[in-house]
XYZ file of C-alpha atoms in Angstrom:
382
model
C 0.000 0.000 0.000
C 1.598 3.246 -1.179
C 1.021 6.859 -0.337
C -2.134 8.575 -1.613
C -1.172 11.167 -4.250
C -2.250 14.697 -3.502
C -3.742 14.942 -6.976
C -6.366 12.376 -5.996
C -7.814 14.872 -3.526
C -8.776 17.125 -6.434
C -11.446 14.609 -7.381
C -13.410 15.658 -4.298
C -13.672 19.249 -5.518
C -16.765 20.223 -7.544
C -16.245 20.389 -11.286
C -16.814 23.843 -12.731
C -18.046 22.682 -16.134
C -17.503 24.455 -19.443
C -15.946 23.216 -22.655
C -17.096 20.559 -25.110
C -19.330 17.721 -24.032
C -16.699 15.119 -24.927
C -14.125 16.827 -22.772
C -16.623 17.062 -19.932
C -17.340 13.348 -20.095
C -13.617 12.509 -20.164
C -12.934 14.838 -17.254
C -15.849 13.391 -15.305
C -14.572 9.871 -16.005
C -11.107 10.839 -14.763
C -12.616 12.389 -11.666
C -14.687 9.270 -11.014
C -11.644 7.053 -11.458
C -9.567 9.238 -9.139
C -12.380 9.277 -6.603
C -12.623 5.478 -6.670
C -8.862 5.171 -6.207
C -8.990 7.623 -3.329
C -11.853 5.750 -1.659
C -10.015 2.447 -2.099
C -6.840 3.913 -0.613
C -8.786 5.371 2.295
C -10.424 2.012 2.917
C -7.038 0.297 2.941
C -5.648 2.909 5.307
C -8.723 2.563 7.507
C -8.316 -1.208 7.699
C -4.625 -0.839 8.479
C -5.339 1.789 11.121
C -8.051 -0.374 12.668
C -5.759 -3.412 12.655
C -2.928 -1.535 14.353
C -5.358 0.064 16.793
C -6.578 -3.374 17.825
C -3.012 -4.596 18.167
C -2.047 -1.594 20.270
C -5.141 -2.108 22.410
C -4.224 -5.761 22.921
C -0.648 -4.825 23.786
C -1.922 -2.176 26.193
C -4.253 -4.633 27.924
C -1.487 -7.232 28.215
C 0.983 -4.666 29.562
C -1.628 -3.442 32.042
C -2.169 -6.953 33.373
C 1.584 -7.584 33.486
C 2.170 -4.319 35.323
C -0.648 -5.023 37.773
C 0.648 -8.532 38.443
C 4.211 -7.298 38.932
C 3.016 -4.543 41.266
C 0.992 -6.974 43.380
C 3.928 -9.386 43.507
C 6.291 -6.597 44.587
C 3.797 -5.518 47.235
C 3.715 -9.074 48.574
C 7.527 -9.194 48.615
C 7.627 -5.830 50.403
C 5.143 -7.054 53.009
C 7.137 -10.242 53.622
C 10.645 -8.706 53.616
C 10.097 -5.410 55.417
C 9.311 -6.016 59.125
C 7.263 -3.769 61.377
C 9.564 -0.934 60.415
C 8.342 1.729 62.797
C 6.184 2.523 65.751
C 4.955 6.085 66.130
C 3.226 7.513 69.161
C 2.402 10.999 70.364
C 4.140 12.224 73.519
C 2.337 14.334 76.111
C 4.681 15.681 78.781
C 3.478 16.106 82.333
C 4.876 19.422 83.572
C 3.489 18.893 87.074
C 2.932 21.903 89.320
C 6.163 23.758 88.682
C 4.295 26.915 87.654
C 2.548 27.176 91.023
C 5.743 26.303 92.893
C 7.708 28.964 91.053
C 5.229 31.614 92.198
C 5.602 30.600 95.841
C 9.378 30.770 95.664
C 10.018 27.053 96.191
C 13.068 25.658 94.420
C 12.014 22.040 93.976
C 10.369 21.916 90.596
C 8.990 18.806 88.920
C 10.540 17.969 85.560
C 8.446 17.349 82.431
C 7.941 13.594 82.102
C 6.075 11.243 79.789
C 5.393 7.545 80.373
C 4.406 5.659 77.240
C 2.899 2.187 77.028
C 3.518 0.854 73.516
C 0.894 -1.893 73.827
C -1.893 0.212 75.311
C -4.812 0.949 72.964
C -5.091 4.406 74.560
C -2.306 6.979 74.662
C -1.563 8.438 78.083
C -5.058 8.484 79.474
C -6.696 6.043 81.847
C -10.233 4.749 81.748
C -12.407 4.300 84.805
C -12.994 0.745 86.060
C -16.579 0.652 84.777
C -15.565 1.832 81.280
C -14.864 -1.025 78.835
C -11.251 -1.089 77.707
C -10.080 -2.050 74.220
C -7.880 -5.110 73.832
C -4.134 -4.633 74.194
C -1.788 -5.351 71.323
C 0.286 -8.522 71.514
C 3.604 -6.898 70.542
C 4.886 -3.615 69.173
C 8.183 -4.702 67.591
C 9.573 -7.759 65.813
C 11.976 -9.947 67.851
C 15.524 -10.140 66.502
C 15.326 -6.835 64.599
C 17.433 -3.825 65.585
C 15.669 -0.486 66.043
C 16.556 3.182 66.428
C 14.565 5.309 68.882
C 13.943 8.951 67.924
C 12.241 11.731 69.872
C 10.989 14.685 67.855
C 10.157 17.931 69.646
C 8.322 20.728 67.834
C 9.178 23.879 69.799
C 8.244 27.531 69.209
C 10.933 30.012 68.217
C 10.397 32.012 71.376
C 12.807 34.011 73.482
C 12.198 31.622 76.391
C 13.409 28.595 74.451
C 16.394 30.521 73.142
C 17.303 31.585 76.689
C 16.995 28.005 77.957
C 19.881 27.013 75.729
C 21.034 23.414 76.044
C 18.751 20.936 77.795
C 18.893 17.168 78.234
C 16.452 14.521 77.024
C 16.552 11.328 79.128
C 15.058 8.118 77.737
C 14.497 4.783 79.492
C 13.241 1.610 77.790
C 11.642 -1.131 79.860
C 9.314 -4.103 79.930
C 5.749 -4.207 81.178
C 6.792 -5.580 84.583
C 9.251 -2.731 85.204
C 12.487 -4.373 84.030
C 14.917 -1.789 82.653
C 16.265 -2.538 79.169
C 18.209 0.579 78.107
C 18.740 4.225 79.075
C 20.225 7.270 77.370
C 20.737 11.018 77.843
C 20.985 13.251 74.799
C 21.486 17.039 74.560
C 19.137 19.233 72.552
C 18.919 22.932 71.760
C 16.615 25.363 70.003
C 18.635 26.908 67.195
C 19.019 30.658 67.311
C 18.760 32.556 64.025
C 19.819 36.076 63.141
C 17.160 38.756 63.278
C 17.320 39.353 59.512
C 16.849 35.640 58.844
C 13.892 35.517 61.211
C 12.285 38.552 59.577
C 12.840 37.116 56.091
C 11.270 33.833 57.185
C 8.325 35.643 58.749
C 7.741 37.692 55.592
C 7.880 34.558 53.447
C 5.320 32.790 55.654
C 3.341 35.945 56.388
C 0.084 34.834 54.764
C 0.053 31.294 56.276
C 0.959 32.774 59.678
C -1.791 35.382 59.374
C -4.356 32.720 58.460
C -3.272 30.514 61.356
C -2.144 27.679 59.104
C 1.442 27.678 60.400
C 3.421 29.073 63.311
C 7.088 29.993 63.715
C 8.537 26.768 65.076
C 11.487 24.407 64.901
C 11.689 20.631 64.853
C 14.324 19.236 67.214
C 15.072 15.587 66.351
C 16.938 13.619 69.011
C 18.255 10.097 68.410
C 17.829 8.657 71.869
C 18.959 5.044 71.275
C 20.369 3.362 68.192
C 20.759 -0.344 67.473
C 18.383 -1.623 70.156
C 17.582 -5.277 69.403
C 14.134 -6.490 70.319
C 14.036 -9.677 72.412
C 11.243 -12.202 72.526
C 11.976 -13.019 76.181
C 12.095 -9.351 77.234
C 9.941 -7.344 74.807
C 9.980 -3.562 74.835
C 6.646 -2.228 76.089
C 7.295 1.022 78.002
C 9.258 4.201 77.256
C 9.877 6.933 79.849
C 11.056 10.353 78.639
C 12.199 13.224 80.876
C 13.314 16.789 80.119
C 15.741 18.268 82.651
C 14.442 21.837 82.289
C 10.805 22.716 83.033
C 11.039 25.996 81.111
C 11.263 24.298 77.718
C 8.160 25.172 75.714
C 6.842 22.474 73.377
C 4.120 22.539 70.769
C 4.074 18.777 70.209
C 6.291 15.728 70.584
C 6.434 12.328 68.940
C 8.199 9.028 69.612
C 9.389 7.106 66.550
C 10.956 3.638 66.628
C 12.417 2.729 63.229
C 13.892 -0.628 62.274
C 17.515 -0.739 61.156
C 17.504 -2.205 57.648
C 20.382 -3.423 55.487
C 20.877 -4.765 51.988
C 17.737 -5.134 49.910
C 15.483 -4.117 52.781
C 17.446 -0.866 53.178
C 16.971 -0.073 49.483
C 13.288 -1.024 49.554
C 12.624 1.296 52.502
C 14.973 4.273 52.065
C 14.902 4.210 48.223
C 11.349 2.965 47.868
C 10.389 4.541 44.522
C 13.566 3.736 42.484
C 13.733 0.202 43.894
C 10.050 -0.393 43.175
C 10.410 0.863 39.586
C 13.463 -1.310 38.896
C 11.956 -4.455 40.415
C 8.533 -3.992 38.795
C 10.031 -3.336 35.342
C 12.210 -6.439 35.644
C 9.200 -8.497 36.694
C 7.223 -7.183 33.712
C 10.117 -8.085 31.394
C 10.321 -11.596 32.845
C 6.556 -12.063 32.455
C 6.697 -10.811 28.853
C 9.507 -13.244 28.000
C 7.548 -16.104 29.570
C 4.440 -15.191 27.549
C 6.473 -15.017 24.329
C 7.911 -18.467 25.007
C 4.433 -19.882 25.645
C 3.096 -18.189 22.503
C 5.941 -19.600 20.411
C 5.407 -23.064 21.879
C 1.662 -23.234 21.201
C 1.188 -21.063 18.096
C 4.288 -21.428 15.953
C 4.426 -24.476 13.623
C 6.192 -27.469 15.086
C 9.179 -28.952 13.172
C 8.569 -32.201 11.339
C 9.661 -35.418 12.981
C 13.106 -36.584 12.012
C 13.377 -39.511 9.630
C 13.973 -42.644 11.653
C 17.384 -44.232 11.250
C 18.179 -47.508 9.607
C 16.953 -50.400 11.668
C 19.397 -52.841 13.104
C 19.609 -55.873 10.880
C 17.630 -58.693 12.441
C 19.603 -61.618 13.717
C 18.760 -64.950 15.152
C 18.435 -65.401 18.878
C 20.912 -68.253 19.165
C 24.624 -68.038 18.476
C 24.696 -71.650 17.343
C 22.518 -70.828 14.323
C 24.895 -68.030 13.324
C 27.890 -70.321 13.736
C 26.190 -72.983 11.634
C 25.435 -70.436 8.918
C 29.049 -69.276 8.857
C 30.260 -72.901 8.728
C 28.038 -73.618 5.718
C 29.344 -70.553 3.909
C 33.008 -71.460 4.555
C 32.505 -75.105 3.620
C 31.105 -74.000 0.279
C 34.202 -71.872 -0.294
C 36.734 -74.636 0.544
C 36.397 -76.302 -2.906
C 37.336 -73.316 -5.000
C 38.702 -69.844 -4.718
C 38.365 -67.954 -1.483
C 35.372 -65.636 -1.421
C 34.901 -62.727 0.931
C 32.219 -63.435 3.438
C 29.846 -60.544 4.068
C 26.634 -60.162 5.921
C 23.561 -59.471 3.821
C 20.640 -58.153 5.863
C 18.194 -59.074 3.086
C 18.860 -62.773 3.684
C 17.685 -62.453 7.284
C 14.571 -60.423 6.605
C 12.416 -62.979 8.308
C 14.335 -62.891 11.565
C 13.422 -60.794 14.532
C 15.720 -58.348 16.288
C 16.919 -59.087 19.761
C 15.204 -56.936 22.300
C 18.032 -57.056 24.842
C 21.026 -54.944 23.672
C 23.500 -56.825 25.883
C 22.332 -60.166 24.565
C 22.559 -58.880 21.010
C 26.129 -57.718 21.608
C 27.108 -61.100 23.020
C 25.578 -62.898 20.030
C 27.388 -60.644 17.569
C 30.681 -61.104 19.408
C 30.374 -64.900 19.391
C 29.425 -64.889 15.703
C 32.427 -62.714 14.850
C 34.725 -64.978 16.868
C 33.363 -68.043 15.054
C 33.881 -66.316 11.697
C 37.501 -65.489 12.528
C 38.243 -69.032 13.710
C 36.764 -70.596 10.557
C 38.672 -68.162 8.368
C 41.950 -69.101 10.042
C 41.160 -72.794 9.708
C 40.320 -72.401 6.025
C 43.573 -70.543 5.345
C 45.559 -73.232 7.146
C 43.979 -76.005 5.069
C 44.791 -74.198 1.851
């Protein structure tokens, strides 16, 4: 199918008329012929376009199913390989009565503390005895996996926090029965910025601040404990957090326990999107190759069967019959000139082949030995 000439499109234009009647009929015939050729070409192009559209639709449907299958398979692998990677829980510090004590002039101030129960269905509130309680979780972490414990404090950029300076964050991990598992003390500080930087930041966030969508704040991330390995005999269930300065102002706080991952699990978690794309594309390629192999196996014409080889010449079952046959042949040759003895399969067409290969080999060996012995005897007599 070639390209449609642009001149064929002129046949669609109306004919202006004029001139002799014979010329008009010839021109009309040419226009009709060109119009028929154009319609035929358009029909061929339409069929080709429809055929390729159907093929592209089929390819798209197949690729969609392959992509969906690969995505589901990768999701299953991700669910099986990646453990309970993190546990997040809000922290509510108990500041005690230090505000009232500071007004009375007493020096003993209670420090902000938070006691977290990782298995409790409620977070830092207690239900009355007559209130039904939800069921507790069986475990928060996976035994044998190492975890990092982070404490995130969202603090306002206030003069009070800046004046506090450095403060300590104490963390204690324990079991449900009070057994201590690990402790740590980490320093933290609210970063102080230059006045010009603060004003530039305020001007940039002026509209969100004015609408109450955001507030001038900082996020202080403290790595309390790293490499803590969960034990099945002594599972982690409680976390106690203490700030050593009651003047620290906090908007919100959060406890995050993240699993330490390595190898493929590290890539699947920390580089989730690139790893997912690479694995899913490779799975789609493997599925496409498998489908092509199946298509070639079931749809392509199969090669013709090879021509069977020449059958083994049939021989007699007993070696004595072969020896007797060789003796008769040599006795007939003893009267005259020596003739070469050869085996003619056509003479034994009525015999059956030996089913056992070992037995057949033994029979052939004994027949050959008998032939050699008779040949030597015949030569000696001559």
